[in-house]
Amino acid sequence: MKPGQKVKIKNLVSAAQHNGQIGKITKSKAPNGRVGVKLDSGKILAIKPENLEVLQQTSTTATTNDVPGQRTLKRDNALLREFDGSPDPNTLALYYHFADSAFDAYNAPELISQLLQYYKHNLQLKLVCPRTIGHNQYYLLCLQHSEHEKNTLCELAFSSGRSFTGICTLVKKRCFVCYKPNVPLCKDCLCACFCSDKCRNSDIGRKHDEICKQVDVTKVVLEDESLSLNDDMAVDRNRECQYNDVLI
């Protein structure tokens, strides 16, 4: 087993709650003959090799020829399935961590704080794209820097069937407080969900008010159609990303 390989945890007894979870090997040698594994949720575990199954990459690729240094983007459907299957509120939103060159997850307070940081650094919400995986609803938040030359093709947008230059976050369409599924977007910012006035007036809801003051929804495009990210419907969309590197 090598660092970077995608693996699935199996046959654990004392920590059976991790069985079936997917992660990436960070260290091929950990204490007591174990292997370091970073789960898609961000948690790092030390697992015996016999409790790990190496997964084959089921991804498609696109190469961007107009970006200095040339990058290859890959779609990993196993990653989306793992994100979709997690009931953990700490996996509310999926994002691509550029420093680690890996995907990770936010909970609601972390996502709100990150959006505020984006606006502080001149990144603004430009596009919201509805998405579905199975019966679950999502929305893709797409932000761009005010200086367009600072925007590059987004790995997460590519994995979510969209060509976009900037930074994106795939968010479960769940109440940010009680985690109730498939609730409406906040009409004032289009980047958060609350199922009731009680949740809207919670500590998280009041923190979210800071985002509402930042976002100008008159300059945000909300797409009408919700694209399914199920494997059998996403293949042809991948090909667009080889050529279409700007916001449509």
CSV table of C-alpha atoms in Angstrom, one decimal:
chain,number,residue,atom,x,y,z
A,1,MET,CA,0.0,0.0,0.0
A,2,LYS,CA,1.2,3.5,-0.9
A,3,PRO,CA,0.4,7.0,0.2
A,4,GLY,CA,-2.4,8.5,-1.9
A,5,GLN,CA,-4.2,5.2,-2.5
A,6,LYS,CA,-8.0,5.1,-2.0
A,7,VAL,CA,-9.1,2.5,0.5
A,8,LYS,CA,-12.2,1.2,2.2
A,9,ILE,CA,-12.2,0.0,5.9
A,10,LYS,CA,-13.6,-3.4,6.6
A,11,ASN,CA,-14.0,-6.1,9.3
A,12,LEU,CA,-13.2,-3.8,12.3
A,13,VAL,CA,-14.5,-5.2,15.6
A,14,SER,CA,-13.8,-2.6,18.3
A,15,ALA,CA,-14.4,0.3,16.0
A,16,ALA,CA,-17.1,-1.2,13.8
A,17,GLN,CA,-18.6,2.2,13.1
A,18,HIS,CA,-15.8,2.9,10.6
A,19,ASN,CA,-16.5,-0.2,8.5
A,20,GLY,CA,-17.4,0.8,5.0
A,21,GLN,CA,-15.9,4.2,5.2
A,22,ILE,CA,-13.6,5.4,2.5
A,23,GLY,CA,-10.3,7.3,2.9
A,24,LYS,CA,-6.8,7.8,1.5
A,25,ILE,CA,-3.6,6.4,2.8
A,26,THR,CA,-1.4,9.1,4.3
A,27,LYS,CA,1.4,6.8,5.8
A,28,SER,CA,2.3,3.3,4.6
A,29,LYS,CA,3.9,2.6,7.9
A,30,ALA,CA,2.3,3.6,11.3
A,31,PRO,CA,2.9,2.3,14.8
A,32,ASN,CA,2.4,-1.4,15.4
A,33,GLY,CA,2.4,-2.3,11.7
A,34,ARG,CA,-0.6,-0.2,11.0
A,35,VAL,CA,-1.4,2.1,8.0
A,36,GLY,CA,-2.3,5.8,8.4
A,37,VAL,CA,-5.7,6.5,6.7
A,38,LYS,CA,-7.4,9.9,6.3
A,39,LEU,CA,-11.1,9.5,6.0
A,40,ASP,CA,-13.1,11.7,3.6
A,41,SER,CA,-14.6,13.3,6.8
A,42,GLY,CA,-11.1,14.5,7.7
A,43,LYS,CA,-10.5,12.1,10.6
A,44,ILE,CA,-7.1,10.2,10.6
A,45,LEU,CA,-7.0,6.6,11.8
A,46,ALA,CA,-4.2,3.9,12.1
A,47,ILE,CA,-5.6,0.7,10.6
A,48,LYS,CA,-4.1,-2.8,10.1
A,49,PRO,CA,-3.5,-3.6,6.5
A,50,GLU,CA,-5.8,-6.6,6.6
A,51,ASN,CA,-8.7,-4.3,7.5
A,52,LEU,CA,-8.2,-2.2,4.3
A,53,GLU,CA,-9.4,-2.8,0.8
A,54,VAL,CA,-7.6,-0.9,-2.0
A,55,LEU,CA,-10.2,0.6,-4.3
A,56,GLN,CA,-9.8,0.9,-8.0
A,57,GLN,CA,-10.1,4.5,-9.3
A,58,THR,CA,-13.4,4.8,-11.2
A,59,SER,CA,-12.8,8.2,-12.6
A,60,THR,CA,-12.6,10.1,-15.9
A,61,THR,CA,-10.1,12.8,-16.6
A,62,ALA,CA,-9.8,16.1,-18.4
A,63,THR,CA,-6.6,18.0,-19.1
A,64,THR,CA,-6.5,21.8,-19.1
A,65,ASN,CA,-4.1,23.1,-21.7
A,66,ASP,CA,-4.5,26.8,-21.0
A,67,VAL,CA,-3.5,26.7,-17.3
A,68,PRO,CA,0.3,27.2,-16.6
A,69,GLY,CA,1.9,23.9,-15.7
A,70,GLN,CA,-1.0,22.0,-17.1
A,71,ARG,CA,-3.3,20.2,-14.7
A,72,THR,CA,-5.3,16.9,-15.0
A,73,LEU,CA,-8.7,16.8,-13.3
A,74,LYS,CA,-10.2,13.6,-12.2
A,75,ARG,CA,-13.7,12.6,-11.2
A,76,ASP,CA,-13.9,10.1,-8.3
A,77,ASN,CA,-17.4,8.7,-8.1
A,78,ALA,CA,-16.5,6.7,-5.0
A,79,LEU,CA,-15.8,10.0,-3.2
A,80,LEU,CA,-19.3,11.4,-4.1
A,81,ARG,CA,-21.0,8.2,-2.9
A,82,GLU,CA,-19.1,8.3,0.4
A,83,PHE,CA,-20.1,12.0,0.9
A,84,ASP,CA,-23.7,11.2,0.0
A,85,GLY,CA,-23.9,8.3,2.4
A,86,SER,CA,-22.6,10.0,5.5
A,87,PRO,CA,-25.2,11.1,8.1
A,88,ASP,CA,-22.6,13.1,10.0
A,89,PRO,CA,-23.4,16.8,10.3
A,90,ASN,CA,-19.6,17.4,10.2
A,91,THR,CA,-19.8,16.3,6.5
A,92,LEU,CA,-22.4,19.0,5.5
A,93,ALA,CA,-20.2,20.4,2.7
A,94,LEU,CA,-17.5,19.0,0.5
A,95,TYR,CA,-14.5,21.1,-0.7
A,96,TYR,CA,-11.1,20.7,-2.3
A,97,HIS,CA,-8.2,21.7,0.0
A,98,PHE,CA,-5.5,23.1,-2.3
A,99,ALA,CA,-2.7,23.0,0.3
A,100,ASP,CA,-3.2,19.2,0.8
A,101,SER,CA,-4.4,18.5,-2.7
A,102,ALA,CA,-7.2,16.5,-1.2
A,103,PHE,CA,-11.0,16.7,-0.6
A,104,ASP,CA,-12.3,17.4,2.9
A,105,ALA,CA,-15.6,18.4,4.7
A,106,TYR,CA,-17.1,21.3,6.6
A,107,ASN,CA,-19.8,21.4,9.2
A,108,ALA,CA,-22.3,24.4,9.2
A,109,PRO,CA,-20.2,26.8,11.4
A,110,GLU,CA,-17.0,26.0,9.5
A,111,LEU,CA,-18.7,26.6,6.1
A,112,ILE,CA,-20.1,29.9,7.2
A,113,SER,CA,-16.7,31.0,8.5
A,114,GLN,CA,-15.1,29.9,5.3
A,115,LEU,CA,-17.6,31.8,3.1
A,116,LEU,CA,-16.9,35.0,5.2
A,117,GLN,CA,-13.1,34.4,4.6
A,118,TYR,CA,-13.8,34.1,0.9
A,119,TYR,CA,-15.6,37.5,0.8
A,120,LYS,CA,-12.8,39.0,2.9
A,121,HIS,CA,-10.4,38.0,0.1
A,122,ASN,CA,-12.5,39.3,-2.8
A,123,LEU,CA,-14.1,36.0,-3.7
A,124,GLN,CA,-17.9,36.4,-4.4
A,125,LEU,CA,-20.7,34.0,-5.0
A,126,LYS,CA,-21.6,34.0,-8.7
A,127,LEU,CA,-23.5,30.7,-9.4
A,128,VAL,CA,-25.6,28.2,-7.5
A,129,CYS,CA,-26.2,24.9,-9.2
A,130,PRO,CA,-28.7,22.3,-7.9
A,131,ARG,CA,-27.5,18.7,-7.8
A,132,THR,CA,-28.9,15.3,-6.8
A,133,ILE,CA,-27.3,12.0,-5.8
A,134,GLY,CA,-29.9,9.3,-5.5
A,135,HIS,CA,-32.9,10.9,-3.6
A,136,ASN,CA,-30.7,13.5,-1.8
A,137,GLN,CA,-30.6,17.1,-2.9
A,138,TYR,CA,-27.4,19.3,-3.0
A,139,TYR,CA,-26.3,22.7,-4.3
A,140,LEU,CA,-22.9,23.7,-5.7
A,141,LEU,CA,-21.7,27.1,-4.5
A,142,CYS,CA,-19.5,28.7,-7.1
A,143,LEU,CA,-17.3,31.7,-6.1
A,144,GLN,CA,-14.9,33.8,-8.2
A,145,HIS,CA,-12.2,36.3,-7.4
A,146,SER,CA,-12.8,39.8,-8.6
A,147,GLU,CA,-9.5,39.6,-10.6
A,148,HIS,CA,-10.4,36.9,-13.1
A,149,GLU,CA,-6.8,36.0,-13.9
A,150,LYS,CA,-6.6,34.6,-10.3
A,151,ASN,CA,-9.4,32.0,-11.1
A,152,THR,CA,-8.5,28.5,-12.3
A,153,LEU,CA,-10.6,25.5,-13.2
A,154,CYS,CA,-12.1,24.0,-10.1
A,155,GLU,CA,-11.6,20.3,-9.2
A,156,LEU,CA,-14.8,20.1,-7.2
A,157,ALA,CA,-16.9,21.7,-9.9
A,158,PHE,CA,-15.5,19.2,-12.4
A,159,SER,CA,-16.5,16.3,-10.1
A,160,SER,CA,-20.0,17.8,-9.8
A,161,GLY,CA,-20.6,18.0,-13.5
A,162,ARG,CA,-19.9,21.7,-14.0
A,163,SER,CA,-17.2,23.7,-15.7
A,164,PHE,CA,-16.2,26.7,-13.5
A,165,THR,CA,-13.2,28.8,-12.9
A,166,GLY,CA,-13.0,29.7,-9.3
A,167,ILE,CA,-13.7,28.0,-6.0
A,168,CYS,CA,-16.7,25.7,-5.3
A,169,THR,CA,-18.3,23.9,-2.4
A,170,LEU,CA,-20.8,21.1,-2.7
A,171,VAL,CA,-23.4,21.4,0.1
A,172,LYS,CA,-26.1,19.0,1.3
A,173,LYS,CA,-29.5,20.7,1.1
A,174,ARG,CA,-30.1,20.2,4.8
A,175,CYS,CA,-31.1,22.5,7.6
A,176,PHE,CA,-27.8,24.0,9.0
A,177,VAL,CA,-29.1,23.5,12.6
A,178,CYS,CA,-31.2,20.3,12.9
A,179,TYR,CA,-30.0,18.6,9.6
A,180,LYS,CA,-33.5,18.0,8.3
A,181,PRO,CA,-33.1,17.1,4.6
A,182,ASN,CA,-34.3,18.8,1.4
A,183,VAL,CA,-35.3,22.2,2.9
A,184,PRO,CA,-35.3,25.5,0.9
A,185,LEU,CA,-32.3,27.8,0.4
A,186,CYS,CA,-32.2,31.1,2.2
A,187,LYS,CA,-33.6,33.5,-0.3
A,188,ASP,CA,-31.3,36.3,1.0
A,189,CYS,CA,-28.0,34.6,0.2
A,190,LEU,CA,-28.8,31.3,-1.6
A,191,CYS,CA,-26.0,29.6,0.3
A,192,ALA,CA,-27.6,28.2,3.5
A,193,CYS,CA,-30.8,26.2,4.5
A,194,PHE,CA,-33.0,26.6,7.5
A,195,CYS,CA,-36.2,24.5,8.0
A,196,SER,CA,-38.0,26.8,10.5
A,197,ASP,CA,-37.9,30.2,12.2
A,198,LYS,CA,-36.5,28.4,15.4
A,199,CYS,CA,-33.5,27.1,13.5
A,200,ARG,CA,-33.1,30.4,11.6
A,201,ASN,CA,-32.9,32.3,14.9
A,202,SER,CA,-30.3,29.9,16.4
A,203,ASP,CA,-26.7,30.8,17.1
A,204,ILE,CA,-25.8,29.3,13.7
A,205,GLY,CA,-28.6,31.3,12.0
A,206,ARG,CA,-27.4,34.6,13.5
A,207,LYS,CA,-23.8,33.8,12.4
A,208,HIS,CA,-25.2,33.2,9.0
A,209,ASP,CA,-26.7,36.7,9.0
A,210,GLU,CA,-23.2,38.0,8.3
A,211,ILE,CA,-23.2,36.1,5.0
A,212,CYS,CA,-26.6,37.6,4.0
A,213,LYS,CA,-25.1,41.1,4.4
A,214,GLN,CA,-22.2,40.1,2.1
A,215,VAL,CA,-24.0,38.3,-0.8
A,216,ASP,CA,-25.7,40.4,-3.5
A,217,VAL,CA,-28.2,37.9,-4.8
A,218,THR,CA,-29.0,40.1,-7.8
A,219,LYS,CA,-25.6,39.2,-9.1
A,220,VAL,CA,-25.9,35.4,-8.4
A,221,VAL,CA,-27.2,33.0,-11.0
A,222,LEU,CA,-29.4,30.2,-9.6
A,223,GLU,CA,-29.7,27.5,-12.2
A,224,ASP,CA,-33.2,26.0,-12.7
A,225,GLU,CA,-32.3,22.4,-13.6
A,226,SER,CA,-30.9,20.0,-11.0
A,227,LEU,CA,-28.3,17.7,-12.5
A,228,SER,CA,-28.1,14.1,-11.2
A,229,LEU,CA,-24.6,13.1,-10.2
A,230,ASN,CA,-25.4,9.3,-10.4
A,231,ASP,CA,-22.7,7.5,-12.3
A,232,ASP,CA,-24.9,6.6,-15.3
A,233,MET,CA,-25.9,10.2,-15.9
A,234,ALA,CA,-22.6,12.0,-15.4
A,235,VAL,CA,-20.2,10.6,-17.9
A,236,ASP,CA,-21.0,12.8,-20.9
A,237,ARG,CA,-20.9,15.9,-18.8
A,238,ASN,CA,-17.3,15.2,-17.9
A,239,ARG,CA,-16.1,15.8,-21.5
A,240,GLU,CA,-17.3,19.4,-21.5
A,241,CYS,CA,-14.6,20.2,-18.9
A,242,GLN,CA,-11.8,19.5,-21.4
A,243,TYR,CA,-12.8,22.5,-23.4
A,244,ASN,CA,-15.1,24.8,-21.5
A,245,ASP,CA,-12.9,26.5,-18.8
A,246,VAL,CA,-15.0,29.6,-18.2
A,247,LEU,CA,-18.2,30.4,-16.4
A,248,ILE,CA,-21.2,29.6,-18.7
